[in-house]
Amino acid sequence: MRRPLVAGNWKLHGSRASNASLLGAIRAGLQSSWHLDVMVCPPFVYLAETAAALQGSPVILGAQDASAEAQGAFTGEVSASMLRDVGCSHVLVGHSERRTLFGESDELVARKFRTVVAAGLSPVLCVGETLQQRQAGATEAVIRQQLDAVLAAVSDEDLARGIIAYEPVWAIGTGHTASPEQAQEVHAVIRRTVLARSARIAGELRILYGGSVKGANAQALFAMPDIDGGLVGGASLDAADFLKICSAAAGTTQ
Ligand code: PEP
């Protein structure tokens, strides 16, 4: 039985004051009877303060990105070991906004995956097709290509540390969620691809769905057999909606 995970990606949002009230509301609303992992991924500058605000709570901390380099003359970069140092346990790698807006290649994403694992953290590898690719019938090929780039670059041990997030680009921040069936179809492709490498890892691998997840659609998505939780952008900034998503992932109805 895979433990569900709901991760909030705050993207380029927040302030010290708004983060404090959001975290306070999330902490107050999470029920100890809910069996799931909950993570927040604030911008880099707020990570240390968020780690302090989460002391004594079960909420875990993730970063939105990390450098592929461990250290050195790379102005503006933040390394995975620094993220670990300030309290992160997870790092998103290959988010579609990094791939499309910042030109991250499959090869770079694979290097980031390895660097994150080497620092003792768990990468959350994001994969997903554009609308054009879906309409051209290329969804499976695109997902396999993004996955294969990482699978080819990492050991079984590294792979087992990872989580995968299927995020169709056309669903991110658009309000157009994939239907539970559309999402399940791709999640099954992802699990089968990993299964060809290792049945054990595939069985234990958590595959999150991301793309306009809200309190109103979460339950139907999470009811699918290969959907193990969500990577949530916009709705993670609204404590009530985020808690509703967490409740759905825990299998309760709030
Ligand atoms: C995301 O940022 O990864 C995301 C899925 O955003 P949203 O939930 O807003 O679509």
XYZ file of N, CA and C and ligand atoms in Angstrom:
772
model
N 0.847 -1.200 0.000
C 0.000 0.000 0.000
C 0.884 1.251 0.000
N 0.733 2.065 -1.021
C 1.559 3.294 -1.093
C 0.881 4.408 -0.295
N 1.689 5.095 0.501
C 1.143 6.179 1.323
C 0.936 7.408 0.442
N -0.270 7.979 0.436
C -0.501 9.143 -0.418
C 0.364 10.339 -0.008
N 0.630 11.171 -0.990
C 1.399 12.397 -0.764
C 0.701 13.545 -1.471
N 0.517 14.640 -0.761
C 0.033 15.869 -1.393
C 1.104 16.932 -1.197
N 1.583 17.486 -2.322
C 2.654 18.487 -2.261
C 2.142 19.791 -2.828
N 2.373 20.867 -2.093
C 1.967 22.197 -2.559
C 3.161 22.929 -3.158
N 3.043 23.296 -4.429
C 4.097 24.059 -5.107
C 3.654 25.521 -5.126
N 4.311 26.317 -4.299
C 3.869 27.722 -4.169
C 4.349 28.589 -5.325
N 5.240 28.044 -6.147
C 5.803 28.801 -7.275
C 6.342 30.160 -6.791
N 6.167 31.186 -7.602
C 6.702 32.518 -7.241
C 5.615 33.314 -6.516
N 5.208 32.789 -5.346
C 4.161 33.447 -4.552
C 4.576 33.425 -3.080
N 4.066 34.373 -2.342
C 4.248 34.357 -0.898
C 4.980 35.581 -0.390
N 4.891 35.738 0.919
C 5.638 36.760 1.645
C 5.781 36.185 3.049
N 6.630 36.787 3.879
C 6.805 36.222 5.220
C 5.466 36.192 5.950
N 4.678 37.262 5.785
C 3.397 37.336 6.508
C 2.390 36.334 5.945
N 2.250 36.273 4.618
C 1.232 35.375 4.057
C 1.630 33.908 4.268
N 2.942 33.624 4.233
C 3.375 32.237 4.475
C 3.016 31.812 5.898
N 3.242 32.717 6.846
C 2.970 32.375 8.248
C 1.496 32.053 8.435
N 0.633 32.842 7.807
C -0.793 32.562 8.036
C -1.228 31.310 7.278
N -0.672 31.083 6.079
C -1.005 29.857 5.336
C -0.547 28.607 6.102
N 0.695 28.643 6.588
C 1.222 27.474 7.307
C 0.458 27.241 8.607
N 0.106 28.319 9.272
C -0.662 28.193 10.511
C -2.003 27.516 10.252
N -2.656 27.924 9.179
C -3.973 27.347 8.863
C -3.857 25.887 8.439
N -2.792 25.569 7.696
C -2.607 24.164 7.285
C -2.337 23.305 8.518
N -1.431 23.770 9.369
C -1.119 23.002 10.586
C -2.366 22.788 11.434
N -3.166 23.829 11.544
C -4.363 23.726 12.401
C -5.403 22.790 11.793
N -5.435 22.697 10.475
C -6.498 21.912 9.829
C -6.159 20.456 9.578
N -4.876 20.108 9.595
C -4.503 18.709 9.322
C -4.932 17.815 10.482
N -5.556 16.714 10.172
C -6.042 15.811 11.220
C -5.046 14.676 11.424
N -4.790 14.326 12.669
C -3.800 13.267 12.919
C -4.297 11.912 12.423
N -5.607 11.789 12.213
C -6.149 10.509 11.728
C -5.984 10.340 10.211
N -5.548 11.394 9.530
C -5.356 11.284 8.081
C -4.001 10.632 7.809
N -4.024 9.548 7.083
C -2.768 8.863 6.775
C -2.280 9.304 5.410
N -1.412 10.292 5.417
C -0.800 10.768 4.177
C 0.414 11.605 4.527
N 1.236 11.862 3.534
C 2.336 12.813 3.688
C 1.909 14.115 3.042
N 2.241 15.212 3.706
C 1.908 16.545 3.197
C 3.208 17.341 3.096
N 3.373 18.001 1.965
C 4.617 18.746 1.740
C 4.289 20.134 1.216
N 5.111 21.101 1.592
C 5.005 22.436 0.977
C 6.346 22.784 0.344
N 6.266 23.453 -0.798
C 7.480 23.847 -1.546
C 7.456 25.354 -1.772
N 7.932 26.121 -0.803
C 7.979 27.586 -0.962
C 9.185 27.998 -1.815
N 9.254 29.262 -2.221
C 10.450 29.762 -2.891
C 11.676 29.623 -1.981
N 12.853 29.532 -2.591
C 14.099 29.292 -1.840
C 14.248 30.180 -0.607
N 13.995 31.498 -0.776
C 14.315 32.426 0.317
C 13.485 32.179 1.569
N 12.373 31.474 1.420
C 11.512 31.242 2.591
C 11.706 29.849 3.205
N 12.631 29.056 2.647
C 12.732 27.668 3.102
C 13.124 27.562 4.579
N 14.150 28.313 4.982
C 14.621 28.166 6.362
C 13.541 28.605 7.351
N 12.882 29.708 7.020
C 11.826 30.198 7.919
C 10.643 29.226 7.942
N 10.358 28.639 6.784
C 9.260 27.660 6.736
C 9.624 26.422 7.549
N 10.888 25.998 7.454
C 11.318 24.834 8.246
C 11.086 25.118 9.735
N 11.399 26.328 10.162
C 11.203 26.683 11.580
C 9.718 26.682 11.926
N 8.901 27.191 11.011
C 7.453 27.256 11.270
C 6.820 25.859 11.290
N 7.494 24.893 10.676
C 6.929 23.534 10.612
C 7.432 22.631 11.733
N 8.311 23.162 12.587
C 8.823 22.360 13.708
C 7.660 21.756 14.472
N 7.744 20.450 14.734
C 6.708 19.792 15.529
C 5.474 19.444 14.731
N 5.484 19.720 13.437
C 4.329 19.340 12.613
C 4.753 18.235 11.657
N 3.813 17.450 11.150
C 4.190 16.367 10.234
C 4.431 16.856 8.800
N 4.209 18.144 8.563
C 4.352 18.667 7.196
C 5.835 18.696 6.828
N 6.152 18.176 5.646
C 7.547 18.128 5.223
C 7.828 19.241 4.214
N 9.121 19.479 4.013
C 9.536 20.641 3.228
C 10.227 20.206 1.939
N 9.793 20.814 0.850
C 10.444 20.546 -0.433
C 10.859 21.855 -1.078
N 11.819 21.754 -2.005
C 12.234 22.918 -2.785
C 11.700 22.756 -4.205
N 11.619 23.871 -4.901
C 11.021 23.852 -6.246
C 12.025 23.498 -7.331
N 13.305 23.504 -6.980
C 14.347 23.258 -7.971
C 15.662 23.135 -7.212
N 16.697 22.664 -7.877
C 18.049 22.654 -7.312
C 19.019 22.723 -8.465
N 20.215 23.167 -8.160
C 21.254 23.175 -9.187
C 21.655 21.745 -9.520
N 22.098 21.533 -10.751
C 22.659 20.226 -11.115
C 24.083 20.104 -10.595
N 24.643 21.221 -10.147
C 26.028 21.239 -9.660
C 26.036 21.135 -8.148
N 27.038 20.470 -7.613
C 27.127 20.309 -6.160
C 27.647 21.577 -5.482
N 28.612 22.243 -6.108
C 29.138 23.510 -5.584
C 30.017 24.165 -6.631
N 30.416 25.409 -6.381
C 31.369 26.041 -7.292
C 30.912 27.385 -7.795
N 31.521 27.808 -8.905
C 31.280 29.145 -9.456
C 30.042 29.128 -10.352
N 28.887 29.111 -9.727
C 27.613 29.061 -10.450
C 26.674 30.099 -9.831
N 26.946 31.353 -10.093
C 26.234 32.459 -9.458
C 24.719 32.320 -9.599
N 24.046 32.473 -8.483
C 22.587 32.437 -8.496
C 22.008 31.058 -8.237
N 22.840 30.018 -8.274
C 22.337 28.658 -8.084
C 22.218 28.299 -6.592
N 21.409 27.296 -6.325
C 21.251 26.785 -4.958
C 21.461 25.273 -5.016
N 22.356 24.754 -4.199
C 22.681 23.326 -4.310
C 21.754 22.465 -3.462
N 21.701 21.190 -3.834
C 20.851 20.249 -3.096
C 21.314 20.097 -1.653
N 22.634 20.122 -1.430
C 23.095 19.963 -0.040
C 22.713 21.183 0.808
N 22.654 22.377 0.172
C 22.171 23.564 0.916
C 20.699 23.375 1.284
N 19.952 22.798 0.360
C 18.516 22.580 0.621
C 18.343 21.606 1.787
N 19.184 20.602 1.800
C 19.126 19.648 2.915
C 19.496 20.355 4.224
N 20.507 21.208 4.132
C 20.995 21.925 5.304
C 19.898 22.778 5.946
N 18.994 23.324 5.137
C 17.944 24.178 5.718
C 16.654 23.406 6.006
N 16.685 22.084 5.823
C 15.546 21.291 6.276
C 14.680 20.650 5.209
N 15.091 20.736 3.952
C 14.294 20.079 2.901
C 14.554 18.570 2.885
N 13.526 17.833 2.538
C 13.697 16.389 2.319
C 13.460 16.033 0.851
N 12.804 16.926 0.107
C 12.433 16.649 -1.285
C 12.763 17.867 -2.164
N 12.915 17.598 -3.455
C 13.143 18.680 -4.424
C 12.403 18.339 -5.720
N 11.641 19.292 -6.237
C 11.028 19.102 -7.551
C 12.124 19.199 -8.607
N 12.119 18.296 -9.566
C 13.057 18.436 -10.692
C 12.277 18.295 -11.990
N 12.597 19.161 -12.942
C 11.978 19.070 -14.270
C 10.545 19.538 -14.323
N 10.162 20.456 -13.413
C 8.819 21.017 -13.530
C 8.669 21.619 -14.928
N 7.481 21.548 -15.485
C 7.313 21.978 -16.890
C 7.683 23.445 -17.079
N 7.501 24.260 -16.015
C 7.898 25.670 -16.149
C 9.424 25.793 -16.251
N 10.156 24.926 -15.590
C 11.617 24.917 -15.716
C 12.006 24.425 -17.116
N 11.290 23.412 -17.581
C 11.636 22.871 -18.908
C 11.332 23.895 -20.006
N 10.139 24.505 -19.953
C 9.751 25.357 -21.080
C 10.260 26.794 -20.942
N 10.179 27.374 -19.748
C 10.566 28.783 -19.604
C 12.061 28.958 -19.391
N 12.714 27.924 -18.847
C 14.147 28.057 -18.540
C 14.998 27.064 -19.331
N 14.370 26.429 -20.312
C 15.129 25.600 -21.261
C 15.808 24.376 -20.671
N 15.242 23.790 -19.618
C 15.895 22.613 -19.037
C 15.662 21.389 -19.919
N 16.735 20.747 -20.295
C 16.646 19.566 -21.166
C 16.438 18.299 -20.337
N 16.067 17.222 -21.004
C 15.941 15.928 -20.315
C 17.267 15.556 -19.651
N 18.346 15.862 -20.334
C 19.679 15.507 -19.829
C 19.985 16.289 -18.534
N 19.638 17.589 -18.526
C 19.873 18.402 -17.325
C 18.989 17.915 -16.175
N 17.748 17.598 -16.507
C 16.823 17.117 -15.473
C 17.357 15.814 -14.858
N 17.900 14.950 -15.703
C 18.469 13.689 -15.194
C 19.658 13.980 -14.275
N 20.476 14.973 -14.635
C 21.616 15.318 -13.769
C 21.128 15.870 -12.434
N 20.056 16.679 -12.500
C 19.503 17.221 -11.249
C 18.988 16.081 -10.356
N 18.317 15.118 -10.990
C 17.794 13.975 -10.232
C 18.944 13.307 -9.466
N 20.042 13.076 -10.176
C 21.190 12.401 -9.553
C 21.808 13.251 -8.444
N 21.916 14.551 -8.700
C 22.541 15.439 -7.703
C 21.695 15.502 -6.427
N 20.388 15.535 -6.617
C 19.479 15.596 -5.466
C 19.622 14.319 -4.619
N 19.638 13.174 -5.287
C 19.787 11.910 -4.549
C 21.143 11.868 -3.844
N 22.174 12.333 -4.546
C 23.525 12.298 -3.956
C 23.602 13.144 -2.684
N 22.744 14.159 -2.592
C 22.728 15.007 -1.391
C 21.858 14.398 -0.290
N 21.288 13.240 -0.562
C 20.480 12.567 0.462
C 19.030 12.991 0.471
N 18.577 13.624 -0.621
C 17.184 14.077 -0.709
C 16.423 13.241 -1.738
N 15.116 13.394 -1.743
C 14.285 12.660 -2.696
C 13.813 13.590 -3.802
N 14.107 13.248 -5.057
C 13.618 14.074 -6.164
C 12.167 13.745 -6.518
N 11.417 14.777 -6.853
C 10.067 14.579 -7.398
C 10.169 14.953 -8.879
N 10.273 13.943 -9.711
C 10.507 14.154 -11.139
C 9.182 14.462 -11.843
N 9.103 15.633 -12.469
C 7.870 16.031 -13.164
C 7.987 15.716 -14.653
N 6.955 15.102 -15.183
C 6.899 14.800 -16.610
C 5.516 15.201 -17.121
N 5.422 15.487 -18.408
C 4.102 15.836 -18.949
C 4.197 16.320 -20.376
N 3.101 16.152 -21.101
C 3.054 16.515 -22.513
C 2.321 17.838 -22.709
N 2.627 18.528 -23.788
C 1.888 19.747 -24.129
C 0.573 19.351 -24.812
N -0.292 20.343 -24.987
C -1.567 20.078 -25.662
C -1.322 19.617 -27.104
N -0.369 20.282 -27.731
C -0.051 19.943 -29.122
C 0.426 18.481 -29.223
N 1.251 18.086 -28.286
C 1.747 16.701 -28.300
C 0.613 15.717 -28.045
N -0.296 16.062 -27.131
C -1.445 15.179 -26.880
C -2.306 15.076 -28.125
N -2.564 16.222 -28.740
C -3.439 16.198 -29.923
C -2.798 15.445 -31.093
N -1.480 15.398 -31.084
C -0.784 14.653 -32.143
C -0.656 13.166 -31.794
N -1.237 12.760 -30.655
C -1.192 11.352 -30.251
C 0.183 10.934 -29.721
N 0.955 11.914 -29.268
C 2.343 11.617 -28.866
C 2.532 11.548 -27.347
N 1.429 11.552 -26.592
C 1.560 11.624 -25.123
C 2.486 10.537 -24.580
N 2.204 9.290 -24.938
C 2.986 8.182 -24.363
C 4.463 8.295 -24.749
N 4.720 8.655 -25.998
C 6.112 8.765 -26.457
C 6.844 9.866 -25.696
N 6.176 10.989 -25.453
C 6.806 12.107 -24.750
C 7.128 11.708 -23.305
N 6.160 11.095 -22.656
C 6.361 10.700 -21.250
C 7.498 9.688 -21.153
N 7.501 8.718 -22.062
C 8.557 7.698 -22.039
C 9.924 8.326 -22.269
N 9.982 9.288 -23.175
C 11.273 9.933 -23.456
C 11.785 10.688 -22.227
N 10.885 11.415 -21.562
C 11.290 12.170 -20.367
C 11.738 11.215 -19.247
N 11.000 10.108 -19.120
C 11.336 9.126 -18.088
C 12.625 8.384 -18.410
N 12.748 7.977 -19.684
C 13.908 7.175 -20.082
C 15.213 7.939 -19.853
N 15.162 9.267 -20.055
C 16.381 10.066 -19.857
C 16.871 9.912 -18.415
N 15.941 9.830 -17.475
C 16.326 9.667 -16.072
C 16.673 8.206 -15.779
N 15.847 7.297 -16.285
C 16.087 5.873 -16.005
C 17.480 5.455 -16.482
N 17.884 6.014 -17.624
C 19.190 5.639 -18.184
C 20.339 6.186 -17.357
N 20.062 7.217 -16.560
C 21.148 7.916 -15.863
C 21.283 7.525 -14.394
N 20.351 6.748 -13.881
C 20.380 6.492 -12.433
C 20.383 4.997 -12.106
N 20.919 4.693 -10.939
C 20.930 3.306 -10.452
C 19.550 2.962 -9.886
N 19.319 1.684 -9.662
C 18.055 1.266 -9.028
C 17.882 1.936 -7.669
N 18.986 2.006 -6.953
C 18.941 2.597 -5.606
C 18.506 4.073 -5.681
N 19.043 4.795 -6.675
C 18.669 6.207 -6.847
C 17.202 6.319 -7.250
N 16.820 5.463 -8.176
C 15.444 5.508 -8.688
C 14.433 5.287 -7.556
N 14.780 4.373 -6.661
C 13.872 4.048 -5.556
C 13.661 5.236 -4.618
N 14.573 6.222 -4.656
C 14.424 7.409 -3.805
C 13.439 8.423 -4.399
N 13.085 8.224 -5.670
C 12.309 9.239 -6.373
C 10.798 9.072 -6.269
N 10.149 10.150 -6.638
C 8.695 10.197 -6.778
C 8.481 10.768 -8.172
N 7.413 10.379 -8.841
C 7.159 10.958 -10.164
C 5.847 11.742 -10.111
N 5.833 12.883 -10.759
C 4.594 13.669 -10.863
C 4.239 13.782 -12.344
N 3.075 13.256 -12.691
C 2.582 13.452 -14.058
C 1.804 14.758 -14.089
N 2.315 15.715 -14.869
C 1.670 17.021 -14.953
C 1.490 17.393 -16.422
N 0.321 17.114 -16.991
C 0.105 17.534 -18.371
C 0.221 19.061 -18.448
N 1.049 19.539 -19.358
C 1.335 20.980 -19.406
C 0.056 21.782 -19.629
N -0.856 21.213 -20.409
C -2.108 21.897 -20.734
C -3.038 21.990 -19.526
N -2.732 21.293 -18.464
C -3.599 21.327 -17.282
C -3.022 22.200 -16.164
N -1.760 22.612 -16.299
C -1.115 23.362 -15.207
C -1.565 24.822 -15.229
N -2.223 25.201 -14.161
C -2.638 26.594 -14.003
C -3.708 27.057 -14.974
N -4.347 26.119 -15.649
C -5.325 26.492 -16.675
C -6.768 26.296 -16.223
N -6.951 25.521 -15.160
C -8.309 25.169 -14.756
C -8.842 23.971 -15.530
N -8.096 23.484 -16.525
C -8.516 22.295 -17.293
C -7.817 21.062 -16.739
N -8.440 20.394 -15.792
C -7.833 19.195 -15.217
C -7.960 18.033 -16.187
N -6.969 17.147 -16.192
C -7.150 15.884 -16.925
C -8.291 15.131 -16.252
N -9.049 14.378 -17.030
C -10.090 13.560 -16.392
C -9.372 12.456 -15.617
N -10.034 11.883 -14.618
C -9.384 10.795 -13.873
C -8.932 9.678 -14.820
N -9.696 9.401 -15.857
C -9.334 8.319 -16.789
C -8.106 8.691 -17.609
N -8.074 9.949 -18.071
C -6.886 10.396 -18.841
C -5.635 10.314 -17.972
N -5.769 10.770 -16.735
C -4.606 10.758 -15.841
C -4.192 9.317 -15.540
N -5.168 8.469 -15.222
C -4.860 7.071 -14.899
C -4.124 6.374 -16.046
N -4.549 6.668 -17.275
C -3.926 6.035 -18.439
C -2.409 6.349 -18.469
N -2.076 7.596 -18.214
C -0.648 7.976 -18.265
C 0.087 7.446 -17.030
N -0.578 7.475 -15.880
C 0.075 6.935 -14.678
C 0.406 5.453 -14.877
N -0.501 4.741 -15.556
C -0.250 3.313 -15.804
C 0.938 3.140 -16.749
N 1.078 4.032 -17.723
C 2.238 3.984 -18.630
C 3.524 4.183 -17.822
N 3.484 5.162 -16.916
C 4.677 5.449 -16.100
C 5.038 4.224 -15.255
N 4.033 3.636 -14.618
C 4.341 2.492 -13.746
C 4.862 1.307 -14.574
N 4.264 1.109 -15.755
C 4.729 0.003 -16.618
C 6.174 0.240 -17.073
N 6.489 1.498 -17.357
C 7.854 1.810 -17.815
C 8.857 1.487 -16.702
N 8.493 1.839 -15.482
C 9.401 1.551 -14.357
C 9.405 0.049 -14.052
N 8.272 -0.596 -14.282
C 8.159 -2.050 -14.043
C 9.153 -2.820 -14.905
N 9.367 -2.327 -16.120
C 10.308 -3.013 -17.014
C 11.708 -2.990 -16.412
N 11.957 -2.049 -15.524
C 13.261 -1.938 -14.858
C 13.284 -2.737 -13.552
N 12.219 -2.577 -12.752
C 12.182 -3.273 -11.454
C 10.748 -3.341 -10.945
N 10.277 -4.555 -10.722
C 8.902 -4.724 -10.225
C 8.774 -4.149 -8.817
N 9.817 -4.314 -8.035
C 9.752 -3.801 -6.649
C 9.633 -2.283 -6.633
N 10.491 -1.633 -7.420
C 10.460 -0.164 -7.423
C 9.130 0.330 -7.991
N 8.669 -0.302 -9.057
C 7.398 0.134 -9.663
C 6.244 -0.001 -8.674
N 6.263 -1.070 -7.894
C 5.176 -1.311 -6.933
C 5.161 -0.266 -5.824
N 6.357 0.198 -5.459
C 6.443 1.139 -4.339
C 6.438 2.604 -4.779
N 6.621 2.830 -6.076
C 6.773 4.197 -6.603
C 5.487 5.010 -6.430
N 5.636 6.199 -5.856
C 4.467 7.083 -5.757
C 4.417 7.962 -7.002
N 3.269 7.956 -7.650
C 3.077 8.766 -8.860
C 1.955 9.760 -8.564
N 2.340 11.042 -8.544
C 1.387 12.112 -8.228
C 0.804 12.667 -9.514
N -0.410 13.146 -9.425
C -0.989 13.875 -10.563
C -0.959 15.369 -10.234
N -0.600 16.183 -11.222
C -0.655 17.631 -11.042
C -1.225 18.302 -12.268
N -2.004 19.340 -12.029
C -2.617 20.081 -13.142
C -4.025 20.456 -12.752
N -4.145 21.663 -12.139
C -5.442 22.179 -11.728
C -6.198 21.250 -10.778
N -5.444 20.616 -9.858
C -6.117 19.845 -8.802
C -6.751 20.839 -7.838
N -7.999 20.571 -7.472
C -8.746 21.426 -6.531
C -9.462 20.499 -5.542
N -9.996 21.114 -4.503
C -10.789 20.321 -3.564
C -11.934 19.610 -4.269
N -12.478 20.261 -5.301
C -13.672 19.718 -5.962
C -13.380 18.524 -6.880
N -12.145 18.382 -7.363
C -11.893 17.260 -8.279
C -10.916 16.218 -7.724
N -10.371 16.502 -6.549
C -9.299 15.650 -6.021
C -9.757 14.215 -5.754
N -10.934 14.088 -5.189
C -11.383 12.760 -4.777
C -11.475 11.802 -5.973
N -12.024 12.289 -7.076
C -12.184 11.434 -8.265
C -10.815 11.055 -8.840
N -9.877 12.006 -8.826
C -8.529 11.702 -9.336
C -7.839 10.674 -8.440
N -7.910 10.882 -7.130
C -7.162 10.020 -6.207
C -7.803 8.628 -6.075
N -9.013 8.479 -6.583
C -9.649 7.155 -6.532
C -9.050 6.210 -7.573
N -8.277 6.766 -8.509
C -7.693 5.939 -9.571
C -6.544 5.087 -9.003
N -6.413 3.846 -9.482
C -5.468 2.926 -8.826
C -4.001 3.344 -8.871
N -3.594 4.079 -9.922
C -2.178 4.443 -10.011
C -1.905 5.896 -9.645
N -2.880 6.586 -9.100
C -2.679 7.977 -8.673
C -2.506 7.989 -7.155
N -1.308 8.366 -6.717
C -0.958 8.238 -5.302
C -0.924 9.576 -4.575
N -1.568 10.574 -5.166
C -1.597 11.883 -4.528
C -1.452 12.965 -5.571
N -1.175 14.187 -5.109
C -1.173 15.300 -6.051
C -0.030 16.272 -5.842
N 0.371 16.889 -6.937
C 1.263 18.054 -6.886
C 0.377 19.241 -7.244
N 0.235 20.150 -6.292
C -0.807 21.161 -6.366
C -0.190 22.548 -6.423
N -0.533 23.313 -7.426
C -0.023 24.676 -7.532
C -0.986 25.662 -6.894
N -1.823 26.279 -7.713
C -2.718 27.344 -7.264
C -3.492 27.025 -5.988
N -4.069 25.844 -5.923
C -4.923 25.517 -4.768
C -4.117 25.330 -3.482
N -2.787 25.207 -3.593
C -1.993 25.031 -2.373
C -1.798 26.360 -1.634
N -2.221 27.463 -2.265
C -2.110 28.777 -1.615
C -3.368 29.124 -0.828
N -4.350 28.249 -0.911
C -5.620 28.452 -0.201
C -5.743 27.309 0.811
N -5.555 27.637 2.087
C -5.477 26.578 3.104
C -6.702 25.670 3.082
N -7.890 26.253 2.942
C -9.104 25.431 3.010
C -9.148 24.447 1.837
N -8.809 24.926 0.645
C -8.844 24.037 -0.515
C -7.728 22.991 -0.429
N -6.547 23.425 0.032
C -5.432 22.487 0.154
C -5.784 21.377 1.150
N -6.414 21.755 2.255
C -6.795 20.757 3.261
C -7.851 19.793 2.711
N -8.731 20.313 1.866
C -9.741 19.451 1.256
C -9.059 18.408 0.352
N -8.026 18.858 -0.357
C -7.274 17.940 -1.227
C -6.555 16.887 -0.362
N -5.968 17.344 0.744
C -5.291 16.401 1.653
C -6.278 15.379 2.199
N -7.441 15.871 2.555
C -8.467 14.981 3.095
C -8.889 13.937 2.053
N -9.004 14.381 0.802
C -9.367 13.449 -0.276
C -8.279 12.401 -0.464
N -7.022 12.824 -0.385
C -5.919 11.880 -0.571
C -5.868 10.871 0.576
N -6.265 11.315 1.759
C -6.274 10.426 2.916
C -7.476 9.494 2.897
N -8.359 9.701 1.921
C -9.516 8.808 1.800
C -10.657 9.172 2.713
N -10.623 10.407 3.221
C -11.725 10.859 4.070
C -12.469 11.944 3.283
N -13.639 12.268 3.687
C -14.317 13.396 3.039
C -14.545 14.465 4.071
N -14.117 15.649 3.701
C -14.173 16.743 4.690
C -15.403 17.578 4.479
C 2.042 22.963 -10.495
O 2.503 24.062 -10.241
O 2.795 21.993 -10.516
C 0.603 22.837 -10.773
C 0.135 21.653 -11.000
O -0.128 24.003 -10.756
P -1.757 24.100 -10.720
O -2.221 23.171 -9.639
O -2.024 25.514 -10.425
O -2.245 23.658 -12.065
